[in-house]
Short mmCIF file of N, CA and C in Angstrom, two decimals:
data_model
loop_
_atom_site.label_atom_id
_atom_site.label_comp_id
_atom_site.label_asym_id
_atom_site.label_seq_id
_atom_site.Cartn_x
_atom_site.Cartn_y
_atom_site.Cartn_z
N UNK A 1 0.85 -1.18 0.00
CA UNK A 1 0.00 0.00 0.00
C UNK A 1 0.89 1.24 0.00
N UNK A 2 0.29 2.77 -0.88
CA UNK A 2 1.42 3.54 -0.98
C UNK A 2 0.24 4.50 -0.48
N UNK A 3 1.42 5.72 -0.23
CA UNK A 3 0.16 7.12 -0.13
C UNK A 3 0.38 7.49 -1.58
N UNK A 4 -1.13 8.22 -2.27
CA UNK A 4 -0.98 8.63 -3.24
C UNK A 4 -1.69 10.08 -2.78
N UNK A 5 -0.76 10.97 -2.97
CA UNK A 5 -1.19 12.75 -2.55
C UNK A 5 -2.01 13.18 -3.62
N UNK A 6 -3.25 13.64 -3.11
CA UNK A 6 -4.17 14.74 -3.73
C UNK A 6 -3.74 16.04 -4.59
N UNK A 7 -3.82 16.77 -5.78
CA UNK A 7 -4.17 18.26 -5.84
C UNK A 7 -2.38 18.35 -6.37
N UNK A 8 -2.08 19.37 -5.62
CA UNK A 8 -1.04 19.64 -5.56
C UNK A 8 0.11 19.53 -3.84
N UNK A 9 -0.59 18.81 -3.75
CA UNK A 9 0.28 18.06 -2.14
C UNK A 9 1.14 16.91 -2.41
N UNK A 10 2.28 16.86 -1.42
CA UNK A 10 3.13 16.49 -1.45
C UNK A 10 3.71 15.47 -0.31
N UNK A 11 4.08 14.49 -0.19
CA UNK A 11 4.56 13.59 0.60
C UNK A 11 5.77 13.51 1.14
N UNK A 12 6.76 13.71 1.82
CA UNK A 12 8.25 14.10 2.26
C UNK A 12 8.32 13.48 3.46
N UNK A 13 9.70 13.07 3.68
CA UNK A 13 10.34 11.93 5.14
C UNK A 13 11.16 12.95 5.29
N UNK A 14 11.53 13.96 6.14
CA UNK A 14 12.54 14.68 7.38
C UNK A 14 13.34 13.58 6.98
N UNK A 15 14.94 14.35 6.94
CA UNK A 15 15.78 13.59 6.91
C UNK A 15 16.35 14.03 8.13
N UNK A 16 17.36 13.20 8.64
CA UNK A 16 17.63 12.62 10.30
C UNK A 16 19.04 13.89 10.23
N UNK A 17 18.36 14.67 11.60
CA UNK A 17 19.09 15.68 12.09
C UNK A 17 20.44 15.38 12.29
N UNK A 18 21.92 16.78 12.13
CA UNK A 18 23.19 16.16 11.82
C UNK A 18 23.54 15.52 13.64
N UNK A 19 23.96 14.57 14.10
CA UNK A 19 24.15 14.19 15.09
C UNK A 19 25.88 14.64 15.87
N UNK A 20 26.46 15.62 14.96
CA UNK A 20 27.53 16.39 15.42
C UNK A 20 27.95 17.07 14.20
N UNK A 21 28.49 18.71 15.23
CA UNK A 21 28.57 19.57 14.43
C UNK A 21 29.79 19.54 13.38
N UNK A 22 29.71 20.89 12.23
CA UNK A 22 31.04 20.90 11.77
C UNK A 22 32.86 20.78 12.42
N UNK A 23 32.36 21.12 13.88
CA UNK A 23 33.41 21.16 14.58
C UNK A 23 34.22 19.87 14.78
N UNK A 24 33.08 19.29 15.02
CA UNK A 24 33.06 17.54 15.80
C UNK A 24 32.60 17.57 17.26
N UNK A 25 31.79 18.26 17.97
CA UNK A 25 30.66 18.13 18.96
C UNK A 25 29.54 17.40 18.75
N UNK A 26 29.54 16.79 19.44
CA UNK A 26 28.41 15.47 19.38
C UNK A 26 27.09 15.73 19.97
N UNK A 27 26.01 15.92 19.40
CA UNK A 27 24.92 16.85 20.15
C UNK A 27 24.18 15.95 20.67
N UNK A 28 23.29 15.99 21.87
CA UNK A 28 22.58 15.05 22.45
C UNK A 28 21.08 15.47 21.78
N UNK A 29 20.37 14.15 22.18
CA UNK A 29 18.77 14.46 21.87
C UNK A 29 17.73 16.10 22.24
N UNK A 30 18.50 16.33 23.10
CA UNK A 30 17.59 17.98 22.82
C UNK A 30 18.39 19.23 22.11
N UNK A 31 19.53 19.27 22.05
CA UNK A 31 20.18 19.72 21.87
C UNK A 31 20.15 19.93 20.41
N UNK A 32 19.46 18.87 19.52
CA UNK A 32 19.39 19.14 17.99
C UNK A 32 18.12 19.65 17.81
N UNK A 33 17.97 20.51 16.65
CA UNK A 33 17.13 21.33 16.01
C UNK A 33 16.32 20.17 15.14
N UNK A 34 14.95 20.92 15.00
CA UNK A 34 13.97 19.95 14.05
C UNK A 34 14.42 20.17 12.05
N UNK A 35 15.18 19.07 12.03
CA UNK A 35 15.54 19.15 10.50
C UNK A 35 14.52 20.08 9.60
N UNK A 36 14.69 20.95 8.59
CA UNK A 36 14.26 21.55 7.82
C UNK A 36 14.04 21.07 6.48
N UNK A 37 15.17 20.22 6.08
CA UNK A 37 15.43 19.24 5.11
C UNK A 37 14.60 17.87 4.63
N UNK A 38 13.89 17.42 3.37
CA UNK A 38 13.27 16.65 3.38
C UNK A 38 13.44 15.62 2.23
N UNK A 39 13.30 14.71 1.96
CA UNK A 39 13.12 14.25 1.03
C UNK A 39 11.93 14.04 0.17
N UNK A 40 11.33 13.87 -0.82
CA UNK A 40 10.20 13.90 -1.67
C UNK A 40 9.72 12.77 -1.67
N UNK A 41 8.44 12.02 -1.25
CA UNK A 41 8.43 10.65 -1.22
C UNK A 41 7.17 10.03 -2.23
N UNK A 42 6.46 11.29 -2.92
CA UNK A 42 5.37 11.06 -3.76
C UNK A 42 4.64 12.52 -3.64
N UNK A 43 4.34 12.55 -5.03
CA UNK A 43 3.26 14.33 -5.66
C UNK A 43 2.23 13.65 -5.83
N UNK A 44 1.52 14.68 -5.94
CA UNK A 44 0.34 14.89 -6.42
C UNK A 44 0.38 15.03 -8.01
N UNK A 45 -0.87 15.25 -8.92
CA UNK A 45 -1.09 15.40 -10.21
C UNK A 45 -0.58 17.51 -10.15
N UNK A 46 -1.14 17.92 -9.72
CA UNK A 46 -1.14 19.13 -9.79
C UNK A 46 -2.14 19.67 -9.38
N UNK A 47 -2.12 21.17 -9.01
CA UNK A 47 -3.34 21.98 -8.80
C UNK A 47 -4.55 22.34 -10.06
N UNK A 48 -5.65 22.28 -10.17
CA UNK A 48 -6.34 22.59 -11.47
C UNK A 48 -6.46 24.70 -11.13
N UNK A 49 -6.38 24.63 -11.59
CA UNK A 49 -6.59 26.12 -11.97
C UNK A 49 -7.37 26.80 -13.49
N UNK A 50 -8.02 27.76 -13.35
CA UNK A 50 -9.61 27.72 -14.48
C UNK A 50 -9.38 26.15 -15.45
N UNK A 51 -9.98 24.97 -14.73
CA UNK A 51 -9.95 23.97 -15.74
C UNK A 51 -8.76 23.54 -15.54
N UNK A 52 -7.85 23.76 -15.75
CA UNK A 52 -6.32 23.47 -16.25
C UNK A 52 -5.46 22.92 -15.44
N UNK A 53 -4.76 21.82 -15.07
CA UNK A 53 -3.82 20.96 -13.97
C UNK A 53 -2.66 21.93 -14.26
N UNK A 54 -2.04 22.20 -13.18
CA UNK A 54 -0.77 22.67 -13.42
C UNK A 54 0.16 22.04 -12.66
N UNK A 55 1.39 21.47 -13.49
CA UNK A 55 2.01 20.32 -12.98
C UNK A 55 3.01 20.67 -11.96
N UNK A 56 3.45 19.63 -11.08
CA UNK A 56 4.10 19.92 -10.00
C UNK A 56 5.72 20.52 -10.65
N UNK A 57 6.08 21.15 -9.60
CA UNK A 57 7.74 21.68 -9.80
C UNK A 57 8.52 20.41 -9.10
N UNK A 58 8.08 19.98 -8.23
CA UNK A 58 9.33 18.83 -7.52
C UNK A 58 8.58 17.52 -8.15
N UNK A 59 9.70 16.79 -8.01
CA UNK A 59 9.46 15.07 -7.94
C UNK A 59 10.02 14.49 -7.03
N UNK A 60 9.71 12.98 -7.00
CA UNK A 60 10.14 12.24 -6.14
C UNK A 60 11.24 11.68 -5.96
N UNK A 61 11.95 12.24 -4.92
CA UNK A 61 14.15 11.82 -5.30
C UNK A 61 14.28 13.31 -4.78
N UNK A 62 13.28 14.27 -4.94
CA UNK A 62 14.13 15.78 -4.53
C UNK A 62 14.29 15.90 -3.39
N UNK A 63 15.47 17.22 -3.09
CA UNK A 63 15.36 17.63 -1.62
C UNK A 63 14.96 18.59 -1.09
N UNK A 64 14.09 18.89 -0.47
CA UNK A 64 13.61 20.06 -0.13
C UNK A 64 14.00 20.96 0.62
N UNK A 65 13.44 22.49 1.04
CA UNK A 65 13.20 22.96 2.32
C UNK A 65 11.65 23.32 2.56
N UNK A 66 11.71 23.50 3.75
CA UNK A 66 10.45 23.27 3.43
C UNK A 66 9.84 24.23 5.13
N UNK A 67 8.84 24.99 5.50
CA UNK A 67 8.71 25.91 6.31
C UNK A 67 8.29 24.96 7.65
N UNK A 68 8.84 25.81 8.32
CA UNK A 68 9.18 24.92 10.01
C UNK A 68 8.67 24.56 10.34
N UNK A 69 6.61 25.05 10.83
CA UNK A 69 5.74 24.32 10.83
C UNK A 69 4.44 23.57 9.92
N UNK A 70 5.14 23.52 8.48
CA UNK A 70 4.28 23.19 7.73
C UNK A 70 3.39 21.61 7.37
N UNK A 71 2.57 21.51 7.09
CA UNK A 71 2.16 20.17 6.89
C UNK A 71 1.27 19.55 8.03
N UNK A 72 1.06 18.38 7.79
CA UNK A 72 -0.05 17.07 8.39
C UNK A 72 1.39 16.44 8.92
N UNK A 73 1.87 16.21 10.37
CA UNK A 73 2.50 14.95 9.78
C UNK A 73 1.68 13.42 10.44
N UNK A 74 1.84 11.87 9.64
CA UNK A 74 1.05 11.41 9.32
C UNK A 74 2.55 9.65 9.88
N UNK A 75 1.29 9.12 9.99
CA UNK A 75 2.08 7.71 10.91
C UNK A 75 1.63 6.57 9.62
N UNK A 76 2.58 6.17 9.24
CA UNK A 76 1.74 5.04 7.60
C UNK A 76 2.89 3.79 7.72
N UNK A 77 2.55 2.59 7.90
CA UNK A 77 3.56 1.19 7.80
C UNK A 77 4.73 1.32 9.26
N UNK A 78 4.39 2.32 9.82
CA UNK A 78 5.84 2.52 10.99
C UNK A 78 6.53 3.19 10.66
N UNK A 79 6.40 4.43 9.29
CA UNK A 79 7.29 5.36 9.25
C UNK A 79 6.75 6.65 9.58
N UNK A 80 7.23 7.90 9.68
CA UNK A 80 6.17 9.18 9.97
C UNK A 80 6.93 9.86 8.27
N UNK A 81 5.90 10.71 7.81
CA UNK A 81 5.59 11.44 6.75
C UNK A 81 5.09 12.98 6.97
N UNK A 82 5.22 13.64 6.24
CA UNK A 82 4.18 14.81 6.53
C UNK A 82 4.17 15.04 4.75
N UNK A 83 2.46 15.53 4.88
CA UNK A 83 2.05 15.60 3.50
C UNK A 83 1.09 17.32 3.88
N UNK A 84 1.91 18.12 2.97
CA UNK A 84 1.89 19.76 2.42
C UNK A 84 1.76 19.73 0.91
N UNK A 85 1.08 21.28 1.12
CA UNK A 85 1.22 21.83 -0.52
C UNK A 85 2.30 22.22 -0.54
N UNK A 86 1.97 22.15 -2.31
CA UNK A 86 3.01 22.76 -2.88
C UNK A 86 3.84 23.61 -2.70
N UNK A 87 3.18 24.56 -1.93
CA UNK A 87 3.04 26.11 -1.96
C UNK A 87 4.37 26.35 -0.16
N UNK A 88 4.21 25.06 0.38
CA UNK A 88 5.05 25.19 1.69
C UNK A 88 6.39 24.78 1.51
N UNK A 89 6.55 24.55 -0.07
CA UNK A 89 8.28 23.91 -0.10
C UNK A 89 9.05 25.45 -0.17
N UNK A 90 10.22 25.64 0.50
CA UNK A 90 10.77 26.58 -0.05
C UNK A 90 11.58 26.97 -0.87
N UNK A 91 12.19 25.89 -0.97
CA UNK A 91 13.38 25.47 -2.32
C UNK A 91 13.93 24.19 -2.47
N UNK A 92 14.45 23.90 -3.47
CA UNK A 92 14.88 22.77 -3.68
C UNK A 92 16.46 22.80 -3.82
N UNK A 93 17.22 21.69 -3.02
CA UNK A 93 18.62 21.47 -2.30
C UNK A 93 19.01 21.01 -3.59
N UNK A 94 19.81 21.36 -4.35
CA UNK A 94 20.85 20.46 -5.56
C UNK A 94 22.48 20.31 -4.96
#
């Protein structure tokens, strides 16, 4: 069974916060920040607009950013997800 996202929404897995800094400090569990960074895990068709689908900008494999509190997040097979629009990615990581 997969999620398949509605509209122009989007499916993304948080990728796992850096566990020590550039320095080499090893950060404990509170001490790290909530990753910003995501991976793309399934789109949507697009938003319709007068009539018209307009196709997504990301696919699945991209990396995102994506706004701090944005999204559903969502519990599916034992993994967590959060599924947002389009409209909450902020750029894409190359």
């Amino acid at each position: 069974m997969n999620i398949k996202p509605l509209g122009d929404r989007v499916v993304i897995k948080m990728v796992e916060a850096e566990e020590k800094t550039k320095s080499g400090i090893i950060l404990t569990g509170a001490a790290k920040e909530k990753p910003e960074v995501a991976q793309v895990v399934a789109v949507g068709p697009g938003a319709v607009v007068d009539g018209k689908i307009v196709p997504m900008e990301v696919k699945v494999g991209d990396k995102v950013l994506t706004s701090k509190y944005a999204g559903t997040e969502v519990k599916f097979d034992g993994e967590e997800y959060i599924i947002l629009k389009q409209g909450d990615i902020l750029a894409v990581v190359e």
